[in-house]
PDB file of C-alpha atoms in Angstrom:
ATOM      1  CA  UNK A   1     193.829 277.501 243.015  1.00 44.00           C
ATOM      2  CA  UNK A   2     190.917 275.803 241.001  1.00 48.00           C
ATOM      3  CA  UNK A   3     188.628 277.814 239.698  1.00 52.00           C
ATOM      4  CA  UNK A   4     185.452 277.550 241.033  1.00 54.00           C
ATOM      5  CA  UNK A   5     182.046 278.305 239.454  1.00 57.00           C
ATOM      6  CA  UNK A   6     180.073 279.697 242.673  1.00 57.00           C
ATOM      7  CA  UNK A   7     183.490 281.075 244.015  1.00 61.00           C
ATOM      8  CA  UNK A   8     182.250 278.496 247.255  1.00 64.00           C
ATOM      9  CA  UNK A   9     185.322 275.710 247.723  1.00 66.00           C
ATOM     10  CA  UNK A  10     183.965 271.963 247.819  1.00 64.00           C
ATOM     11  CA  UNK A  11     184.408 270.080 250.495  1.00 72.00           C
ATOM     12  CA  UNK A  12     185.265 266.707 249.555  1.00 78.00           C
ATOM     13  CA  UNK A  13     184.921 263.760 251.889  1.00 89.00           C
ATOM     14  CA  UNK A  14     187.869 261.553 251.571  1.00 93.00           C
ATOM     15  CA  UNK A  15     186.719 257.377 251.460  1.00 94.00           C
ATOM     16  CA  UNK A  16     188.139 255.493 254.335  1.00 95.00           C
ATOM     17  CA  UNK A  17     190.353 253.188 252.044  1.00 93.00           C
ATOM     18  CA  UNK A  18     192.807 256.045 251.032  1.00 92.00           C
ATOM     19  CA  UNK A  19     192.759 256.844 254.653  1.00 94.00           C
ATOM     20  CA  UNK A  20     193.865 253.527 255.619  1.00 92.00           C
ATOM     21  CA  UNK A  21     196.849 253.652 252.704  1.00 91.00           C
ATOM     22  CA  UNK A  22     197.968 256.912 254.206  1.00 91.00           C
ATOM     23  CA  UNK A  23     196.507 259.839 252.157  1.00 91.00           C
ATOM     24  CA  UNK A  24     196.578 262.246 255.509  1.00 93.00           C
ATOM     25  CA  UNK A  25     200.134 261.429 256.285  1.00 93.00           C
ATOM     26  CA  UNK A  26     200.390 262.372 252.573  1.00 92.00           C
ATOM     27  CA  UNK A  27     198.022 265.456 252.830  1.00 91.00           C
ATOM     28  CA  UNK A  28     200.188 266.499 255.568  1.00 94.00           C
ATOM     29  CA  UNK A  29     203.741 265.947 253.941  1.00 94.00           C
ATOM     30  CA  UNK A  30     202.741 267.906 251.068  1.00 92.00           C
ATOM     31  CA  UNK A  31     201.504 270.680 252.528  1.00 92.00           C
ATOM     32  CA  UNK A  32     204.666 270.660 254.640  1.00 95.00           C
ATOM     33  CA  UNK A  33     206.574 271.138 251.295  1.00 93.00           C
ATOM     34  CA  UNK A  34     204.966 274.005 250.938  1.00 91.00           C
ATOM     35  CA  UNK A  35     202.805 272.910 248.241  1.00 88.00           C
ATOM     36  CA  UNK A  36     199.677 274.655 247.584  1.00 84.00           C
ATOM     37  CA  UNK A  37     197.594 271.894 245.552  1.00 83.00           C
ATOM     38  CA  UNK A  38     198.307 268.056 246.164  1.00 84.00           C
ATOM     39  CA  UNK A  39     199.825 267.441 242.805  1.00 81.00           C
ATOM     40  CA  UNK A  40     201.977 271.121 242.733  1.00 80.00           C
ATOM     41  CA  UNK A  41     204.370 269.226 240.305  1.00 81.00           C
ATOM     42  CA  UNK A  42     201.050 268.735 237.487  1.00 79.00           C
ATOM     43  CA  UNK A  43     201.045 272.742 235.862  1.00 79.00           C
ATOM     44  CA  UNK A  44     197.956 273.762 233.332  1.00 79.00           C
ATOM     45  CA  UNK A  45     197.772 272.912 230.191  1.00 79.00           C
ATOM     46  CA  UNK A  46     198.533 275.521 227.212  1.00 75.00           C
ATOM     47  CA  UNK A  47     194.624 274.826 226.103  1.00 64.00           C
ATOM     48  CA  UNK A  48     193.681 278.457 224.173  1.00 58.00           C
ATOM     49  CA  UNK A  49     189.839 277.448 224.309  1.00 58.00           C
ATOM     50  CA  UNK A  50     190.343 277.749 228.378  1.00 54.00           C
ATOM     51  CA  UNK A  51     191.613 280.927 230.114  1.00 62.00           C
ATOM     52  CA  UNK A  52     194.203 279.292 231.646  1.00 66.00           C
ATOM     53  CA  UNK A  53     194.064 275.713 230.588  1.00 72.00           C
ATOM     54  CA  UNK A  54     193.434 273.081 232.384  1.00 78.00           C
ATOM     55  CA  UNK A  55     195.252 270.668 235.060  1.00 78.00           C
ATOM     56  CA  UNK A  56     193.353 267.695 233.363  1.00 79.00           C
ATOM     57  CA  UNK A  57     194.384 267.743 229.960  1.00 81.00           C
ATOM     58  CA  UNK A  58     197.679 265.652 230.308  1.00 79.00           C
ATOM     59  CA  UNK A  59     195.765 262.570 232.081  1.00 81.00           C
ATOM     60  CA  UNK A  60     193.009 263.188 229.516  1.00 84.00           C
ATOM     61  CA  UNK A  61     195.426 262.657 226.830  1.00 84.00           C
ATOM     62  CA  UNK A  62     197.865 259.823 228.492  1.00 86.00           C
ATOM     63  CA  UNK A  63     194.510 257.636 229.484  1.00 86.00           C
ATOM     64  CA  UNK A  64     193.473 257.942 225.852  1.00 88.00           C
ATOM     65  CA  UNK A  65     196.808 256.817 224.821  1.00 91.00           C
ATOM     66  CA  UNK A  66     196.431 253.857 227.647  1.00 90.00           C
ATOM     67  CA  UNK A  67     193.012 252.853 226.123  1.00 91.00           C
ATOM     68  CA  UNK A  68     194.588 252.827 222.382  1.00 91.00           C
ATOM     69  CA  UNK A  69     197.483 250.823 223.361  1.00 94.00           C
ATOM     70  CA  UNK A  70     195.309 248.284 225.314  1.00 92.00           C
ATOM     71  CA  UNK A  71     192.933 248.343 222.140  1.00 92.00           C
ATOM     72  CA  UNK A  72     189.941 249.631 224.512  1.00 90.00           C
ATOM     73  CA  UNK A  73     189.516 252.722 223.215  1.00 87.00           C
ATOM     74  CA  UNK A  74     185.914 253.621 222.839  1.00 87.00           C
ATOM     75  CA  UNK A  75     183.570 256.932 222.194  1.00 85.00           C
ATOM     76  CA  UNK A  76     181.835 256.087 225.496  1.00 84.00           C
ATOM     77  CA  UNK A  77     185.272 255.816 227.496  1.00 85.00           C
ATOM     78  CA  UNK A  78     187.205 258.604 228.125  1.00 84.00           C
ATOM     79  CA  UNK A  79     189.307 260.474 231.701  1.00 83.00           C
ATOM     80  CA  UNK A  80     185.648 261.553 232.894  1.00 82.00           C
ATOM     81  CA  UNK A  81     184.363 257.941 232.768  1.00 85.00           C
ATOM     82  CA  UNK A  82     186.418 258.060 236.285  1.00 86.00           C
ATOM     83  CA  UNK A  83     183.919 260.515 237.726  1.00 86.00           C
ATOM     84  CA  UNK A  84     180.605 258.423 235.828  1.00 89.00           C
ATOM     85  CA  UNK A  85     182.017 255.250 238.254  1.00 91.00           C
ATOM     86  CA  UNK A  86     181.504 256.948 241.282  1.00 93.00           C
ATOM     87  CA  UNK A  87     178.203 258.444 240.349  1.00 93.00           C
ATOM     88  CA  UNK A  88     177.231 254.856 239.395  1.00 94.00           C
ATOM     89  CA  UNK A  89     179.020 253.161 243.030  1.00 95.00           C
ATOM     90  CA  UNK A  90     177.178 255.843 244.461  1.00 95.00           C
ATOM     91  CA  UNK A  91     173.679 254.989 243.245  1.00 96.00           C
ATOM     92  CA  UNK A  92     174.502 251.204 243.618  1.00 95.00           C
ATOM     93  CA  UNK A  93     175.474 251.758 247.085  1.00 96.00           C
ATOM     94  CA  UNK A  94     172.083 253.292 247.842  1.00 96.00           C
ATOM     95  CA  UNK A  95     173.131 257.257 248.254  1.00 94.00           C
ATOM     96  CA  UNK A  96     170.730 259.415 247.389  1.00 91.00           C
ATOM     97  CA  UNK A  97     170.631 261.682 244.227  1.00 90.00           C
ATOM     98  CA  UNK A  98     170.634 264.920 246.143  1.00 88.00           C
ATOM     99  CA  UNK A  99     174.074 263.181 248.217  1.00 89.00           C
ATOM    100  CA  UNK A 100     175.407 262.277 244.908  1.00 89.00           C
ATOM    101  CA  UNK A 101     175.364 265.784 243.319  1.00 87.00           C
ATOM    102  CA  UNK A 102     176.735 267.404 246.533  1.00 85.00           C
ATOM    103  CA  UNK A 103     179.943 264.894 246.500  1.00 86.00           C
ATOM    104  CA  UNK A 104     180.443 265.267 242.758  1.00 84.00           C
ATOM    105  CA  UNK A 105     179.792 268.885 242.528  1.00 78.00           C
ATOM    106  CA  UNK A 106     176.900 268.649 240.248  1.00 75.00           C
ATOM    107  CA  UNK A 107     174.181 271.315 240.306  1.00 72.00           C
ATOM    108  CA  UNK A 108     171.260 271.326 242.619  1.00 70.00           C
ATOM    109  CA  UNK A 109     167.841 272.814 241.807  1.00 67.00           C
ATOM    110  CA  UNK A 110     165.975 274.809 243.843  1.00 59.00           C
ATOM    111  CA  UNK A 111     164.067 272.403 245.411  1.00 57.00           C
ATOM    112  CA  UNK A 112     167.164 269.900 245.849  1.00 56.00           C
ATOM    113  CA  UNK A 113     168.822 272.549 247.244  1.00 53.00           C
ATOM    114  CA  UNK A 114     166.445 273.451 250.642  1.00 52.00           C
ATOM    115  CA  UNK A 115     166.990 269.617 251.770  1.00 52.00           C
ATOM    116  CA  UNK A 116     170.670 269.390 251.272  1.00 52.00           C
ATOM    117  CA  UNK A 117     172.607 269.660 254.618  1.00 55.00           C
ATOM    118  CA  UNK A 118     176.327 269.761 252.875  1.00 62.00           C
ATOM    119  CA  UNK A 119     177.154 268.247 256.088  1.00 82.00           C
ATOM    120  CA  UNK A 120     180.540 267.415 255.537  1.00 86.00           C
ATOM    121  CA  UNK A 121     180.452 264.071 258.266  1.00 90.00           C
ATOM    122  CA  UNK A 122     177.347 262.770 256.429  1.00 90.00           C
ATOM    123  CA  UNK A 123     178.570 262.895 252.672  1.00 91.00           C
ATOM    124  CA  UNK A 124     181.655 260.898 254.451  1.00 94.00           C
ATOM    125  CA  UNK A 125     179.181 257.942 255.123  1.00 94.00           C
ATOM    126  CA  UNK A 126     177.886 258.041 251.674  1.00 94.00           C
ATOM    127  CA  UNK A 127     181.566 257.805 250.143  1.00 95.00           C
ATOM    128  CA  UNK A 128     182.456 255.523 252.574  1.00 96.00           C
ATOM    129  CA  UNK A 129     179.327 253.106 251.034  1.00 96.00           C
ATOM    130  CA  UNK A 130     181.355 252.693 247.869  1.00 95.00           C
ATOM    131  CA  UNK A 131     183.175 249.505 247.729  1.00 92.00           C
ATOM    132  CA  UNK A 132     185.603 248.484 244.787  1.00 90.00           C
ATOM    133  CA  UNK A 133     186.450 244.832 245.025  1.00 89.00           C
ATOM    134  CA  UNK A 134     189.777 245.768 244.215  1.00 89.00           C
ATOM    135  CA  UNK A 135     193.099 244.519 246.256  1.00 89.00           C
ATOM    136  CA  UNK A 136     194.854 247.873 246.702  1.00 87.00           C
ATOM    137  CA  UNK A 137     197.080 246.732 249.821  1.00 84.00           C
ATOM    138  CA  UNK A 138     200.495 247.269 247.688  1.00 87.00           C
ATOM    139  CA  UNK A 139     200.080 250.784 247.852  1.00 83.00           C
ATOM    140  CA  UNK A 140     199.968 250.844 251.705  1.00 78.00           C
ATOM    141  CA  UNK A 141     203.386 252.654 252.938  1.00 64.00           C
TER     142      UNK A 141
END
Protein backbone atom coordinates (compact mmCIF):
# COMPACT_ATOMS: atom_id res chain seq x y z
CA UNK A 1 0.00 0.00 0.00
CA UNK A 2 3.14 2.28 0.60
CA UNK A 3 4.12 4.17 -1.94
CA UNK A 4 7.19 3.37 -3.31
CA UNK A 5 9.71 5.58 -5.18
CA UNK A 6 11.15 2.92 -7.83
CA UNK A 7 7.64 1.18 -7.80
CA UNK A 8 10.24 -2.07 -6.63
CA UNK A 9 8.83 -3.36 -2.92
CA UNK A 10 11.74 -3.64 -0.21
CA UNK A 11 12.47 -6.54 1.18
CA UNK A 12 13.14 -6.15 4.70
CA UNK A 13 15.02 -8.70 6.75
CA UNK A 14 13.38 -9.14 10.03
CA UNK A 15 16.28 -9.30 13.25
CA UNK A 16 16.17 -12.56 15.02
CA UNK A 17 15.02 -10.95 18.42
CA UNK A 18 11.45 -10.06 17.13
CA UNK A 19 11.50 -13.51 15.77
CA UNK A 20 12.12 -15.01 19.01
CA UNK A 21 9.12 -12.65 20.70
CA UNK A 22 6.81 -13.95 18.04
CA UNK A 23 6.57 -11.37 15.18
CA UNK A 24 5.76 -14.40 12.49
CA UNK A 25 3.06 -15.85 14.61
CA UNK A 26 2.02 -12.16 14.54
CA UNK A 27 2.75 -11.66 10.74
CA UNK A 28 0.64 -14.60 10.28
CA UNK A 29 -2.42 -13.67 12.58
CA UNK A 30 -2.72 -10.47 10.92
CA UNK A 31 -2.73 -11.38 7.68
CA UNK A 32 -5.31 -13.99 8.69
CA UNK A 33 -7.56 -10.98 9.68
CA UNK A 34 -7.47 -10.04 6.51
CA UNK A 35 -5.33 -7.15 7.02
CA UNK A 36 -3.42 -5.78 4.24
CA UNK A 37 -0.53 -3.75 6.14
CA UNK A 38 0.63 -4.90 9.74
CA UNK A 39 -0.78 -1.93 11.53
CA UNK A 40 -4.35 -1.82 9.21
CA UNK A 41 -5.87 -0.06 12.35
CA UNK A 42 -2.99 3.21 11.84
CA UNK A 43 -4.97 5.25 8.58
CA UNK A 44 -2.95 8.36 6.79
CA UNK A 45 -2.73 11.37 8.01
CA UNK A 46 -4.89 14.45 6.56
CA UNK A 47 -1.23 16.13 5.68
CA UNK A 48 -2.23 18.58 2.40
CA UNK A 49 1.64 18.99 1.61
CA UNK A 50 1.47 14.95 0.85
CA UNK A 51 -0.91 13.39 -1.72
CA UNK A 52 -2.31 11.27 0.57
CA UNK A 53 -0.67 11.93 3.87
CA UNK A 54 1.26 9.99 5.61
CA UNK A 55 1.02 6.79 8.06
CA UNK A 56 3.87 8.44 10.16
CA UNK A 57 2.59 11.60 11.16
CA UNK A 58 0.65 10.47 14.38
CA UNK A 59 3.93 8.72 15.96
CA UNK A 60 5.83 11.77 14.68
CA UNK A 61 3.65 13.92 16.66
CA UNK A 62 2.94 11.57 19.93
CA UNK A 63 7.01 10.92 20.24
CA UNK A 64 7.41 14.69 20.16
CA UNK A 65 4.87 15.01 22.78
CA UNK A 66 6.83 11.97 24.74
CA UNK A 67 10.16 13.94 24.42
CA UNK A 68 8.39 17.33 25.78
CA UNK A 69 6.83 15.65 28.63
CA UNK A 70 10.11 13.83 29.59
CA UNK A 71 11.86 17.35 29.07
CA UNK A 72 14.17 15.68 26.22
CA UNK A 73 13.01 17.36 23.53
CA UNK A 74 15.76 18.45 21.25
CA UNK A 75 16.27 19.85 17.42
CA UNK A 76 18.53 16.81 16.84
CA UNK A 77 15.81 14.24 18.21
CA UNK A 78 12.90 13.61 16.47
CA UNK A 79 10.56 9.95 15.09
CA UNK A 80 13.43 9.53 12.35
CA UNK A 81 16.19 9.47 15.01
CA UNK A 82 14.68 5.69 15.18
CA UNK A 83 15.93 4.98 11.67
CA UNK A 84 19.62 7.17 12.42
CA UNK A 85 20.05 4.20 15.42
CA UNK A 86 20.05 1.51 13.16
CA UNK A 87 22.20 3.15 10.57
CA UNK A 88 24.59 3.85 13.50
CA UNK A 89 24.14 -0.20 15.13
CA UNK A 90 24.70 -0.99 11.71
CA UNK A 91 28.07 0.70 11.17
CA UNK A 92 29.09 -0.22 14.81
CA UNK A 93 28.33 -3.72 14.13
CA UNK A 94 30.72 -3.72 11.17
CA UNK A 95 28.04 -3.86 8.04
CA UNK A 96 29.10 -2.36 5.25
CA UNK A 97 27.83 1.00 3.76
CA UNK A 98 26.56 -0.51 0.56
CA UNK A 99 24.52 -3.32 3.22
CA UNK A 100 23.40 -0.41 5.17
CA UNK A 101 21.69 1.54 2.33
CA UNK A 102 20.07 -1.66 0.93
CA UNK A 103 18.37 -2.45 4.54
CA UNK A 104 17.37 1.17 5.08
CA UNK A 105 16.28 1.91 1.64
CA UNK A 106 18.72 4.61 1.00
CA UNK A 107 19.93 5.31 -2.54
CA UNK A 108 22.74 3.54 -4.22
CA UNK A 109 25.02 5.09 -6.87
CA UNK A 110 25.97 3.63 -9.80
CA UNK A 111 28.91 2.15 -8.77
CA UNK A 112 27.35 0.92 -5.29
CA UNK A 113 24.82 -0.43 -7.17
CA UNK A 114 26.87 -3.26 -9.59
CA UNK A 115 28.24 -4.88 -6.16
CA UNK A 116 25.03 -5.04 -4.28
CA UNK A 117 23.54 -8.62 -4.27
CA UNK A 118 20.02 -7.54 -2.45
CA UNK A 119 20.30 -10.99 -1.31
CA UNK A 120 17.62 -11.12 0.98
CA UNK A 121 19.49 -14.15 3.42
CA UNK A 122 22.64 -11.97 3.55
CA UNK A 123 21.12 -8.48 4.63
CA UNK A 124 19.47 -10.97 7.42
CA UNK A 125 23.07 -11.54 8.85
CA UNK A 126 23.82 -7.93 8.81
CA UNK A 127 20.51 -7.08 10.87
CA UNK A 128 21.01 -9.87 12.85
CA UNK A 129 24.72 -8.10 13.91
CA UNK A 130 22.78 -5.39 15.70
CA UNK A 131 22.60 -5.92 19.33
CA UNK A 132 20.61 -3.56 21.80
CA UNK A 133 21.54 -4.34 25.36
CA UNK A 134 18.08 -4.01 26.11
CA UNK A 135 15.92 -6.72 28.29
CA UNK A 136 12.89 -7.08 26.00
CA UNK A 137 11.75 -10.64 27.43
CA UNK A 138 8.27 -9.07 28.80
CA UNK A 139 7.06 -8.77 25.48
CA UNK A 140 7.53 -12.52 24.71
CA UNK A 141 3.81 -14.11 24.37
Amino acid sequence: VKSIKNKKPRKVPIHAKLIELGILEFLKERTEQGNIRIFDEIKRSKNESVEKGNYSDLFSRKFAQCLANLKLKRTELVFHSFRHNVVDALHRAGVSDIDRKDIVGHAQSELDRTYTSEDIAELKKCVDRIIYNIDLSHLKS
